[in-house]
Amino acid sequence: MITLTINGKEIRLDKPVTVLKAAQQAGIKIPTLCNHELLKPFGGCRLCVVEVERMPKLMTSCTLMAADGMVVRTESDTIADVRRAILEFLLINHPLDCPVCDKAGECELQDAVMQYGPPTGRFIEEKRKVRESHDDPILARNMERCIVCTRCVRMCEDVQGASAISMIERGGRTVMEPFSSRSFNCEYCGNCITACPVGSILSRLYMHSYRPWQMDKEVETICGYCGVGCSFVAQVRDESIKRVIPRIGFGMNNGLLCSKGRFGYGFIEDSGRLKTPLIRKGDALVESTWDDALDLVAEKLTEIKDSYGGRAIGGIASARCTNEDNYVFQKFMRVACGTNNIDSISRTGYAAAQKYFEGLLGQGINANIIGGIKRSDMVLVLGGDPASVNPVLGLSIRAAAKAGAEVAVIGHAPGLERYKTINVLPPLFKEADILEALLLEVFRARGNRGESHAIDRAVSEFDKEYSGKTDMHGLEELKDKLLKSDSISIVFGMDLVQRTDGHRALFATAGLTHLLEARLYLLSERPNEQGVIDAGCVPDMLPGGRPLGIPDFRRRYEDAWKRPIPDTEGMTLMEMIEGAKKGDMKALYIMGDNPVFNLPDRTFIKESLASLDFLVVQDIFLTETAELADVVLPALGWPEKSGTYTNLERRIQLLRKTVETTSGMDDWSIISRLSCRMGYDMLYTDAENVMDEISRVSPLYRNLSYKEISDKECLWPYNGEPLRGEAKDIKVIKEKSRDYDADLYLALDKPLFHSGSISQRSPGLMDISPEPRLKIGTRLAEKMCLKDGDNVIISADRGSISIRVSIDPCVNGKVVLMSNNFKEKGALGIMGYNLDPVTKAPGIEGCAVTLRRG
Amino acid sequence: MLKEIEDIKAKYPDTRAALLPALYIAQKEFGWLSLDAMKAVANALNLPESDVRGTASFYSMFRLKPAGRNLIQLCTNISCMILGAERLRDLLKDRYGLLPGGTTEDGRFSLVIMECIGACGTAPAMLVNTDLYENLTEHNIAEILGKYK
């Protein structure tokens, strides 16, 4: 225990901290400029000087550790004189243009000068002139205002790990610049904006459009881009989000954001937003009223249900919708339409993986706190780039690496290129081979854990069956390091699920997770992929992950919903689409997703949907799928909704309505109105009311209220009961992997600046990344004499796309990467697929392509 | 150049420590440090590009603008100044069109005015590349520069 006195107040410390922190804990404010909560002490600005008894000189409190018996004074005439002198120096070159500076009102320099002076400067020399740089698409750089605290550079290097900017020159000429001195060409997390104490780094997105004290409201909410669910404060004026700011200590992102979160909210104000329901009249979709549209949907669905039975109706839910939306949706499908045909696009990745892992390792296996990654001594990253799919989770991996953890990457993860310590290079599309080999090596070295019988049996059986080779490049080193590590995190990306033999990688990963007692994290591209499952939007499970096949569980929900639930499992996503093509599926109800764009083989998907008797799409834009619909219903974007999301840690968080709109209706509200018209009353008053029902009915969420979710961390297993019970035996099928001998393959890229098809409607993200690029390796570029930005035509069996290339040294020579985020230029559209027989996820590997200049 | 950088890397505990010598090697190779040259150094040492540029811009001995084939570093500190260094500076301007910080049109010489090179007893003095010349006069300077093409 350390006891010290600050300003006459006795302070007891449990653990050693700096004098500055000790003062802050006691509520004593010491002015600082170069100090930042997320950064290491720097001692550069000297503003935090204090007097310490028996120390001859003033000391910088940010670097001085508190010691027992210390007597500190934070304010005195001497200290005020020194602070005034420091500020006078800082103002020698500062332009004092507060009236036109966006930072005015929340500027740390302004605050310090207001408190300590000087009222006038004594320096008569001319001030340094540096042109404000608008060379970057989104970050403005004003180096006249810069006080060289280096917080931005340290943030970029130590926290974000991007190292895109540095201090250039020295002495009075020092400025912060990105490498190119013009555009930042960085990850555009904008955490340098948060770090800057003055107005030197500003977002051009909202520059000169607000004053921090003139906001109408501030809403504490969460980001709806990916499965991390970062918290931020959205500042609103005239029902328009001006900017979002993260705060230290608020949410698990603790003051950090990524490019999508910080700059991606603009899509809600896109002019293409749907405003009224649309009904098909011949070839055209014409504007209609809610009553007419809902009457028509109710009538058609009832008709199809009566003539073909519920099995001819299917529903596709969305991981961008809230738990409340999805719960109401599955209830409507099961009870009002009489079908268990409910799934979501998450079947192509997260839902498939999650189900497999839970089946083998038990419910809640992926409920691990992101912060745990930082404390690992080894991180194994498989099949995806955390730094672009879930950027803020990626930061934890970088932090672990900086703290000395081993990082091994199997797959394409350019965002971890500088951080990986072990190089494993599996042949193209053969990550499963390496994982299986690794599993066996670990099993042979360590043996069974002997707790969970099903997985132990499966691994032993697999060991007997296995005949493949286990001597692959880097494998030995990886195995040794894994066996030496005490605390392992496995970060699993969905690239490995989107394989025809995706279950092999899943089995091997499950085995490794079990044998190594690792923490498992599933990368999640959309904000509520876990929530979709927990809300029951899967064909084989009721809400709370209760298997539909068990009559007791079914009865529980039948009692609550007062209607029978069909007892046969429904069709999965691709089965429904294929069913439509075959004519078994007559009507599809799609809520908040765009299968035509987001699933492989566009022509096939379009034909399938066109074969339906009736298609309803509920969305915020007239998407490629909505264009085919018979009825289109306008919904709300996430900043316009209230509800909850469950993130990839299975943390439930509140999404608060940030702006009001007249464009559409809450998804749950549309569905419940429709349900009433179909003779099954759903009379919810608001989203909270829906949550009350969920927490009453779902055993997972017992007594969970919005108040509780908002007041404290709402983590697995909440107040509920996870499903217990022995996992079923998994049949291990020994398979040989396919050979891939074409010259060139197309694979799906998950870019940092885009997500789904909403980011292309966000001006901020479009400024940063205005067009899709085909990423090609250095060798291929040389062979074809291609430079960055050259146009090519990429052709596959199912179509061609004209696109510009960008050269990426991390790309394997036999593959080119393309994203699926831009209209008419989505990779998935020209890729074929084969269903994985176990997970039912579409495998998209092995799409042979040719490339020519064009 | 990459081979040379690889060799010096071995002499230092980590790659960051090898940055200054690596920058020297690159400057020797290219005459000055372009963004591409700094990128090459960053790649060779596996350091962030921005770190390399930050370091290079801090030190005055690294040239971040295109420079001539030969670098003249002329001292104009007190001893040299008293003994006529300023006249030499004017001579370089009049005869070669060479301004401090500038380069001749034919790319043959660049001129930097440097601080004391410690040759006060034999002032005025200058360095051409790494060669030291002392007791300069308006006559012998032309002859000396004639040796550099």
Short mmCIF file of N, CA, C and O in Angstrom, two decimals, chain A residues 447-541:
data_model
loop_
_atom_site.label_atom_id
_atom_site.label_comp_id
_atom_site.label_asym_id
_atom_site.label_seq_id
_atom_site.Cartn_x
_atom_site.Cartn_y
_atom_site.Cartn_z
N GLY A 447 -1.92 -35.92 -26.03
CA GLY A 447 -2.97 -36.88 -25.68
C GLY A 447 -4.29 -36.21 -25.35
O GLY A 447 -4.41 -34.99 -25.40
N ASN A 448 -5.25 -37.03 -25.02
CA ASN A 448 -6.60 -36.52 -24.74
C ASN A 448 -6.67 -35.74 -23.45
O ASN A 448 -5.91 -35.99 -22.53
N ARG A 449 -7.62 -34.84 -23.39
CA ARG A 449 -7.86 -34.15 -22.12
C ARG A 449 -8.75 -35.02 -21.23
O ARG A 449 -8.76 -34.87 -20.03
N GLY A 450 -9.52 -35.89 -21.87
CA GLY A 450 -10.32 -36.84 -21.11
C GLY A 450 -11.51 -36.25 -20.38
O GLY A 450 -11.99 -36.83 -19.41
N GLU A 451 -11.98 -35.09 -20.78
CA GLU A 451 -13.17 -34.54 -20.12
C GLU A 451 -14.37 -34.66 -21.01
O GLU A 451 -15.44 -35.08 -20.60
N SER A 452 -14.20 -34.26 -22.27
CA SER A 452 -15.32 -34.23 -23.16
C SER A 452 -15.22 -35.44 -24.09
O SER A 452 -14.39 -35.49 -24.95
N HIS A 453 -16.07 -36.40 -23.84
CA HIS A 453 -15.85 -37.69 -24.48
C HIS A 453 -16.01 -37.66 -26.00
O HIS A 453 -15.23 -38.24 -26.71
N ALA A 454 -17.03 -36.98 -26.46
CA ALA A 454 -17.30 -37.02 -27.90
C ALA A 454 -16.11 -36.52 -28.70
O ALA A 454 -15.64 -37.18 -29.62
N ILE A 455 -15.57 -35.38 -28.29
CA ILE A 455 -14.46 -34.82 -29.07
C ILE A 455 -13.21 -35.68 -28.89
O ILE A 455 -12.46 -35.91 -29.84
N ASP A 456 -13.00 -36.19 -27.68
CA ASP A 456 -11.84 -37.05 -27.47
C ASP A 456 -11.92 -38.29 -28.35
O ASP A 456 -10.93 -38.69 -28.97
N ARG A 457 -13.10 -38.89 -28.38
CA ARG A 457 -13.28 -40.08 -29.21
C ARG A 457 -13.04 -39.75 -30.69
O ARG A 457 -12.38 -40.47 -31.41
N ALA A 458 -13.60 -38.61 -31.08
CA ALA A 458 -13.49 -38.23 -32.48
C ALA A 458 -12.03 -38.02 -32.88
O ALA A 458 -11.59 -38.46 -33.93
N VAL A 459 -11.28 -37.36 -31.98
CA VAL A 459 -9.87 -37.10 -32.31
C VAL A 459 -9.08 -38.40 -32.36
O VAL A 459 -8.27 -38.62 -33.27
N SER A 460 -9.33 -39.30 -31.42
CA SER A 460 -8.59 -40.58 -31.45
C SER A 460 -8.93 -41.34 -32.72
O SER A 460 -8.05 -41.93 -33.36
N GLU A 461 -10.18 -41.35 -33.07
CA GLU A 461 -10.61 -42.05 -34.27
C GLU A 461 -9.95 -41.45 -35.50
O GLU A 461 -9.46 -42.15 -36.39
N PHE A 462 -9.89 -40.13 -35.49
CA PHE A 462 -9.29 -39.41 -36.60
C PHE A 462 -7.81 -39.79 -36.72
O PHE A 462 -7.28 -39.99 -37.81
N ASP A 463 -7.16 -39.90 -35.57
CA ASP A 463 -5.74 -40.25 -35.54
C ASP A 463 -5.52 -41.60 -36.22
O ASP A 463 -4.58 -41.77 -37.00
N LYS A 464 -6.41 -42.56 -35.95
CA LYS A 464 -6.26 -43.90 -36.54
C LYS A 464 -6.46 -43.86 -38.05
O LYS A 464 -5.80 -44.55 -38.80
N GLU A 465 -7.40 -43.06 -38.47
CA GLU A 465 -7.76 -43.02 -39.87
C GLU A 465 -6.74 -42.26 -40.74
O GLU A 465 -6.63 -42.50 -41.93
N TYR A 466 -6.06 -41.33 -40.11
CA TYR A 466 -5.29 -40.36 -40.89
C TYR A 466 -4.07 -40.95 -41.55
O TYR A 466 -3.30 -41.67 -40.92
N SER A 467 -3.90 -40.67 -42.80
CA SER A 467 -2.72 -41.20 -43.47
C SER A 467 -1.95 -40.13 -44.22
O SER A 467 -0.93 -40.37 -44.81
N GLY A 468 -2.47 -38.91 -44.19
CA GLY A 468 -1.81 -37.81 -44.90
C GLY A 468 -0.46 -37.50 -44.29
O GLY A 468 -0.12 -37.95 -43.20
N LYS A 469 0.31 -36.72 -44.98
CA LYS A 469 1.63 -36.38 -44.44
C LYS A 469 1.49 -35.23 -43.45
O LYS A 469 0.55 -34.46 -43.50
N THR A 470 2.42 -35.17 -42.55
CA THR A 470 2.34 -34.10 -41.54
C THR A 470 3.60 -33.24 -41.57
O THR A 470 3.86 -32.50 -40.66
N ASP A 471 4.42 -33.38 -42.62
CA ASP A 471 5.64 -32.59 -42.65
C ASP A 471 5.48 -31.40 -43.59
O ASP A 471 5.88 -31.45 -44.74
N MET A 472 4.85 -30.37 -43.10
CA MET A 472 4.66 -29.20 -43.94
C MET A 472 5.50 -28.04 -43.41
O MET A 472 5.83 -28.00 -42.23
N HIS A 473 5.77 -27.11 -44.29
CA HIS A 473 6.64 -25.99 -43.94
C HIS A 473 6.08 -25.19 -42.75
O HIS A 473 4.97 -24.72 -42.78
N GLY A 474 6.88 -25.08 -41.71
CA GLY A 474 6.48 -24.27 -40.57
C GLY A 474 5.67 -25.02 -39.53
O GLY A 474 5.43 -24.51 -38.44
N LEU A 475 5.24 -26.23 -39.86
CA LEU A 475 4.34 -26.95 -38.97
C LEU A 475 5.01 -27.33 -37.65
O LEU A 475 4.43 -27.18 -36.57
N GLU A 476 6.24 -27.80 -37.77
CA GLU A 476 6.97 -28.25 -36.58
C GLU A 476 7.12 -27.09 -35.57
O GLU A 476 6.83 -27.25 -34.39
N GLU A 477 7.52 -25.95 -36.09
CA GLU A 477 7.73 -24.78 -35.23
C GLU A 477 6.41 -24.37 -34.58
O GLU A 477 6.33 -24.09 -33.38
N LEU A 478 5.36 -24.38 -35.39
CA LEU A 478 4.05 -23.99 -34.90
C LEU A 478 3.61 -24.93 -33.78
O LEU A 478 3.12 -24.50 -32.73
N LYS A 479 3.78 -26.21 -34.00
CA LYS A 479 3.37 -27.19 -33.00
C LYS A 479 4.15 -26.98 -31.69
O LYS A 479 3.56 -26.94 -30.61
N ASP A 480 5.48 -26.82 -31.81
CA ASP A 480 6.28 -26.63 -30.60
C ASP A 480 5.82 -25.42 -29.82
O ASP A 480 5.70 -25.44 -28.60
N LYS A 481 5.57 -24.33 -30.54
CA LYS A 481 5.18 -23.09 -29.84
C LYS A 481 3.81 -23.27 -29.20
O LYS A 481 3.58 -22.79 -28.09
N LEU A 482 2.90 -23.95 -29.90
CA LEU A 482 1.57 -24.17 -29.32
C LEU A 482 1.68 -24.98 -28.04
O LEU A 482 1.04 -24.68 -27.04
N LEU A 483 2.51 -26.00 -28.08
CA LEU A 483 2.62 -26.86 -26.90
C LEU A 483 3.29 -26.14 -25.73
O LEU A 483 3.05 -26.47 -24.58
N LYS A 484 4.10 -25.15 -26.04
CA LYS A 484 4.79 -24.42 -24.98
C LYS A 484 3.92 -23.31 -24.37
O LYS A 484 4.22 -22.79 -23.31
N SER A 485 2.88 -22.92 -25.09
CA SER A 485 2.10 -21.78 -24.63
C SER A 485 1.06 -22.18 -23.59
O SER A 485 0.49 -23.25 -23.65
N ASP A 486 0.84 -21.27 -22.64
CA ASP A 486 -0.14 -21.56 -21.59
C ASP A 486 -1.50 -20.98 -21.93
O ASP A 486 -2.53 -21.47 -21.49
N SER A 487 -1.49 -19.88 -22.65
CA SER A 487 -2.75 -19.17 -22.87
C SER A 487 -2.86 -18.89 -24.37
O SER A 487 -2.17 -18.04 -24.90
N ILE A 488 -3.72 -19.67 -25.02
CA ILE A 488 -3.80 -19.59 -26.48
C ILE A 488 -5.15 -19.05 -26.90
O ILE A 488 -6.19 -19.44 -26.37
N SER A 489 -5.14 -18.13 -27.85
CA SER A 489 -6.39 -17.68 -28.46
C SER A 489 -6.40 -18.14 -29.90
O SER A 489 -5.41 -17.98 -30.61
N ILE A 490 -7.52 -18.73 -30.31
CA ILE A 490 -7.67 -19.10 -31.72
C ILE A 490 -8.71 -18.17 -32.33
O ILE A 490 -9.83 -18.07 -31.83
N VAL A 491 -8.31 -17.46 -33.36
CA VAL A 491 -9.22 -16.53 -34.02
C VAL A 491 -9.58 -17.15 -35.37
O VAL A 491 -8.71 -17.34 -36.23
N PHE A 492 -10.85 -17.48 -35.51
CA PHE A 492 -11.27 -18.27 -36.66
C PHE A 492 -12.07 -17.42 -37.64
O PHE A 492 -13.11 -16.86 -37.31
N GLY A 493 -11.57 -17.34 -38.86
CA GLY A 493 -12.25 -16.54 -39.89
C GLY A 493 -13.04 -17.43 -40.83
O GLY A 493 -12.79 -18.64 -40.92
N MET A 494 -13.99 -16.82 -41.52
CA MET A 494 -14.96 -17.61 -42.26
C MET A 494 -14.48 -18.07 -43.64
O MET A 494 -15.17 -18.82 -44.31
N ASP A 495 -13.28 -17.64 -44.05
CA ASP A 495 -12.77 -18.14 -45.33
C ASP A 495 -12.70 -19.66 -45.33
O ASP A 495 -12.91 -20.31 -46.35
N LEU A 496 -12.41 -20.23 -44.16
CA LEU A 496 -12.24 -21.69 -44.09
C LEU A 496 -13.57 -22.43 -44.11
O LEU A 496 -13.62 -23.62 -44.37
N VAL A 497 -14.66 -21.72 -43.80
CA VAL A 497 -15.98 -22.37 -43.84
C VAL A 497 -16.50 -22.40 -45.27
O VAL A 497 -17.23 -23.30 -45.66
N GLN A 498 -16.10 -21.39 -46.05
CA GLN A 498 -16.62 -21.29 -47.41
C GLN A 498 -15.85 -22.21 -48.36
O GLN A 498 -15.32 -21.80 -49.38
N ARG A 499 -15.75 -23.44 -47.94
CA ARG A 499 -15.06 -24.48 -48.71
C ARG A 499 -15.99 -25.67 -48.77
O ARG A 499 -16.73 -25.94 -47.81
N THR A 500 -15.91 -26.40 -49.86
CA THR A 500 -16.74 -27.58 -49.98
C THR A 500 -16.42 -28.59 -48.88
O THR A 500 -17.28 -29.33 -48.44
N ASP A 501 -15.15 -28.58 -48.43
CA ASP A 501 -14.80 -29.45 -47.30
C ASP A 501 -14.54 -28.60 -46.05
O ASP A 501 -13.67 -28.90 -45.25
N GLY A 502 -15.32 -27.55 -45.91
CA GLY A 502 -15.15 -26.64 -44.77
C GLY A 502 -15.20 -27.33 -43.42
O GLY A 502 -14.54 -26.93 -42.47
N HIS A 503 -15.98 -28.42 -43.34
CA HIS A 503 -16.10 -29.11 -42.06
C HIS A 503 -14.76 -29.69 -41.59
O HIS A 503 -14.57 -29.91 -40.41
N ARG A 504 -13.85 -29.95 -42.53
CA ARG A 504 -12.54 -30.50 -42.11
C ARG A 504 -11.78 -29.48 -41.27
O ARG A 504 -11.24 -29.81 -40.21
N ALA A 505 -11.74 -28.24 -41.75
CA ALA A 505 -11.04 -27.20 -40.98
C ALA A 505 -11.76 -26.97 -39.66
O ALA A 505 -11.13 -26.74 -38.62
N LEU A 506 -13.10 -27.06 -39.68
CA LEU A 506 -13.86 -26.86 -38.45
C LEU A 506 -13.54 -27.96 -37.44
O LEU A 506 -13.33 -27.69 -36.26
N PHE A 507 -13.49 -29.20 -37.91
CA PHE A 507 -13.19 -30.29 -37.00
C PHE A 507 -11.79 -30.13 -36.40
O PHE A 507 -11.59 -30.24 -35.19
N ALA A 508 -10.83 -29.84 -37.28
CA ALA A 508 -9.45 -29.71 -36.79
C ALA A 508 -9.34 -28.56 -35.79
O ALA A 508 -8.67 -28.67 -34.76
N THR A 509 -10.03 -27.45 -36.08
CA THR A 509 -9.97 -26.30 -35.17
C THR A 509 -10.64 -26.64 -33.85
O THR A 509 -10.14 -26.27 -32.77
N ALA A 510 -11.77 -27.33 -33.93
CA ALA A 510 -12.45 -27.73 -32.69
C ALA A 510 -11.54 -28.62 -31.86
O ALA A 510 -11.40 -28.43 -30.65
N GLY A 511 -10.87 -29.58 -32.52
CA GLY A 511 -9.96 -30.46 -31.82
C GLY A 511 -8.82 -29.69 -31.16
O GLY A 511 -8.49 -29.91 -29.99
N LEU A 512 -8.26 -28.74 -31.89
CA LEU A 512 -7.15 -27.94 -31.35
C LEU A 512 -7.63 -27.10 -30.17
O LEU A 512 -6.95 -26.98 -29.15
N THR A 513 -8.80 -26.49 -30.33
CA THR A 513 -9.35 -25.66 -29.25
C THR A 513 -9.48 -26.50 -27.98
O THR A 513 -9.13 -26.07 -26.88
N HIS A 514 -9.95 -27.72 -28.16
CA HIS A 514 -10.17 -28.60 -27.01
C HIS A 514 -8.85 -29.06 -26.40
O HIS A 514 -8.63 -28.92 -25.20
N LEU A 515 -7.97 -29.58 -27.24
CA LEU A 515 -6.72 -30.13 -26.70
C LEU A 515 -5.84 -29.07 -26.07
O LEU A 515 -5.15 -29.30 -25.09
N LEU A 516 -5.85 -27.88 -26.66
CA LEU A 516 -4.96 -26.81 -26.18
C LEU A 516 -5.65 -25.93 -25.15
O LEU A 516 -5.07 -24.98 -24.66
N GLU A 517 -6.90 -26.24 -24.84
CA GLU A 517 -7.71 -25.41 -23.93
C GLU A 517 -7.66 -23.95 -24.35
O GLU A 517 -7.42 -23.06 -23.54
N ALA A 518 -7.83 -23.74 -25.64
CA ALA A 518 -7.70 -22.39 -26.18
C ALA A 518 -9.02 -21.64 -26.07
O ALA A 518 -10.08 -22.23 -25.93
N ARG A 519 -8.91 -20.31 -26.13
CA ARG A 519 -10.11 -19.48 -26.26
C ARG A 519 -10.41 -19.35 -27.74
O ARG A 519 -9.52 -19.07 -28.53
N LEU A 520 -11.67 -19.53 -28.08
CA LEU A 520 -12.05 -19.50 -29.49
C LEU A 520 -12.82 -18.21 -29.80
O LEU A 520 -13.75 -17.86 -29.08
N TYR A 521 -12.40 -17.53 -30.84
CA TYR A 521 -13.11 -16.33 -31.30
C TYR A 521 -13.52 -16.54 -32.75
O TYR A 521 -12.71 -16.98 -33.56
N LEU A 522 -14.76 -16.24 -33.08
CA LEU A 522 -15.21 -16.35 -34.46
C LEU A 522 -15.31 -14.96 -35.05
O LEU A 522 -16.01 -14.11 -34.49
N LEU A 523 -14.62 -14.73 -36.15
CA LEU A 523 -14.73 -13.43 -36.80
C LEU A 523 -16.14 -13.29 -37.35
O LEU A 523 -16.72 -14.23 -37.89
N SER A 524 -16.70 -12.09 -37.21
CA SER A 524 -18.09 -11.90 -37.59
C SER A 524 -18.22 -10.59 -38.35
O SER A 524 -17.97 -9.52 -37.82
N GLU A 525 -18.58 -10.71 -39.61
CA GLU A 525 -18.60 -9.55 -40.49
C GLU A 525 -19.76 -8.62 -40.20
O GLU A 525 -19.72 -7.45 -40.51
N ARG A 526 -20.83 -9.17 -39.67
CA ARG A 526 -22.04 -8.37 -39.45
C ARG A 526 -22.31 -8.25 -37.96
O ARG A 526 -21.86 -9.08 -37.18
N PRO A 527 -23.08 -7.23 -37.58
CA PRO A 527 -23.16 -6.90 -36.16
C PRO A 527 -23.88 -7.92 -35.29
O PRO A 527 -23.65 -7.98 -34.10
N ASN A 528 -24.76 -8.72 -35.88
CA ASN A 528 -25.60 -9.55 -35.01
C ASN A 528 -25.68 -10.99 -35.47
O ASN A 528 -26.73 -11.62 -35.42
N GLU A 529 -24.55 -11.54 -35.90
CA GLU A 529 -24.58 -12.91 -36.40
C GLU A 529 -24.90 -13.89 -35.27
O GLU A 529 -25.62 -14.86 -35.47
N GLN A 530 -24.36 -13.61 -34.09
CA GLN A 530 -24.67 -14.49 -32.97
C GLN A 530 -26.14 -14.31 -32.56
O GLN A 530 -26.82 -15.27 -32.24
N GLY A 531 -26.60 -13.07 -32.62
CA GLY A 531 -27.98 -12.78 -32.22
C GLY A 531 -29.00 -13.47 -33.11
O GLY A 531 -30.04 -13.92 -32.63
N VAL A 532 -28.70 -13.56 -34.39
CA VAL A 532 -29.62 -14.23 -35.31
C VAL A 532 -29.84 -15.67 -34.86
O VAL A 532 -30.97 -16.18 -34.86
N ILE A 533 -28.75 -16.31 -34.45
CA ILE A 533 -28.85 -17.71 -34.01
C ILE A 533 -29.61 -17.78 -32.69
O ILE A 533 -30.55 -18.57 -32.53
N ASP A 534 -29.21 -16.91 -31.74
CA ASP A 534 -29.84 -16.96 -30.42
C ASP A 534 -31.32 -16.59 -30.48
O ASP A 534 -32.11 -17.02 -29.64
N ALA A 535 -31.68 -15.77 -31.47
CA ALA A 535 -33.08 -15.38 -31.59
C ALA A 535 -33.90 -16.48 -32.26
O ALA A 535 -35.12 -16.39 -32.33
N GLY A 536 -33.24 -17.49 -32.77
CA GLY A 536 -33.97 -18.62 -33.34
C GLY A 536 -34.12 -18.61 -34.84
O GLY A 536 -34.91 -19.37 -35.38
N CYS A 537 -33.37 -17.75 -35.52
CA CYS A 537 -33.47 -17.72 -36.99
C CYS A 537 -32.56 -18.77 -37.61
O CYS A 537 -31.67 -18.45 -38.42
N VAL A 538 -32.74 -19.99 -37.21
CA VAL A 538 -32.04 -21.13 -37.78
C VAL A 538 -33.08 -22.23 -37.94
O VAL A 538 -34.03 -22.30 -37.16
N PRO A 539 -32.90 -23.10 -38.94
CA PRO A 539 -33.97 -24.05 -39.23
C PRO A 539 -34.12 -25.18 -38.21
O PRO A 539 -35.13 -25.85 -38.20
N ASP A 540 -33.10 -25.35 -37.35
CA ASP A 540 -33.15 -26.50 -36.45
C ASP A 540 -33.18 -26.13 -34.97
O ASP A 540 -33.15 -26.98 -34.11
N MET A 541 -33.19 -24.84 -34.69
CA MET A 541 -33.15 -24.43 -33.28
C MET A 541 -34.21 -23.39 -32.98
O MET A 541 -34.47 -22.49 -33.79
#
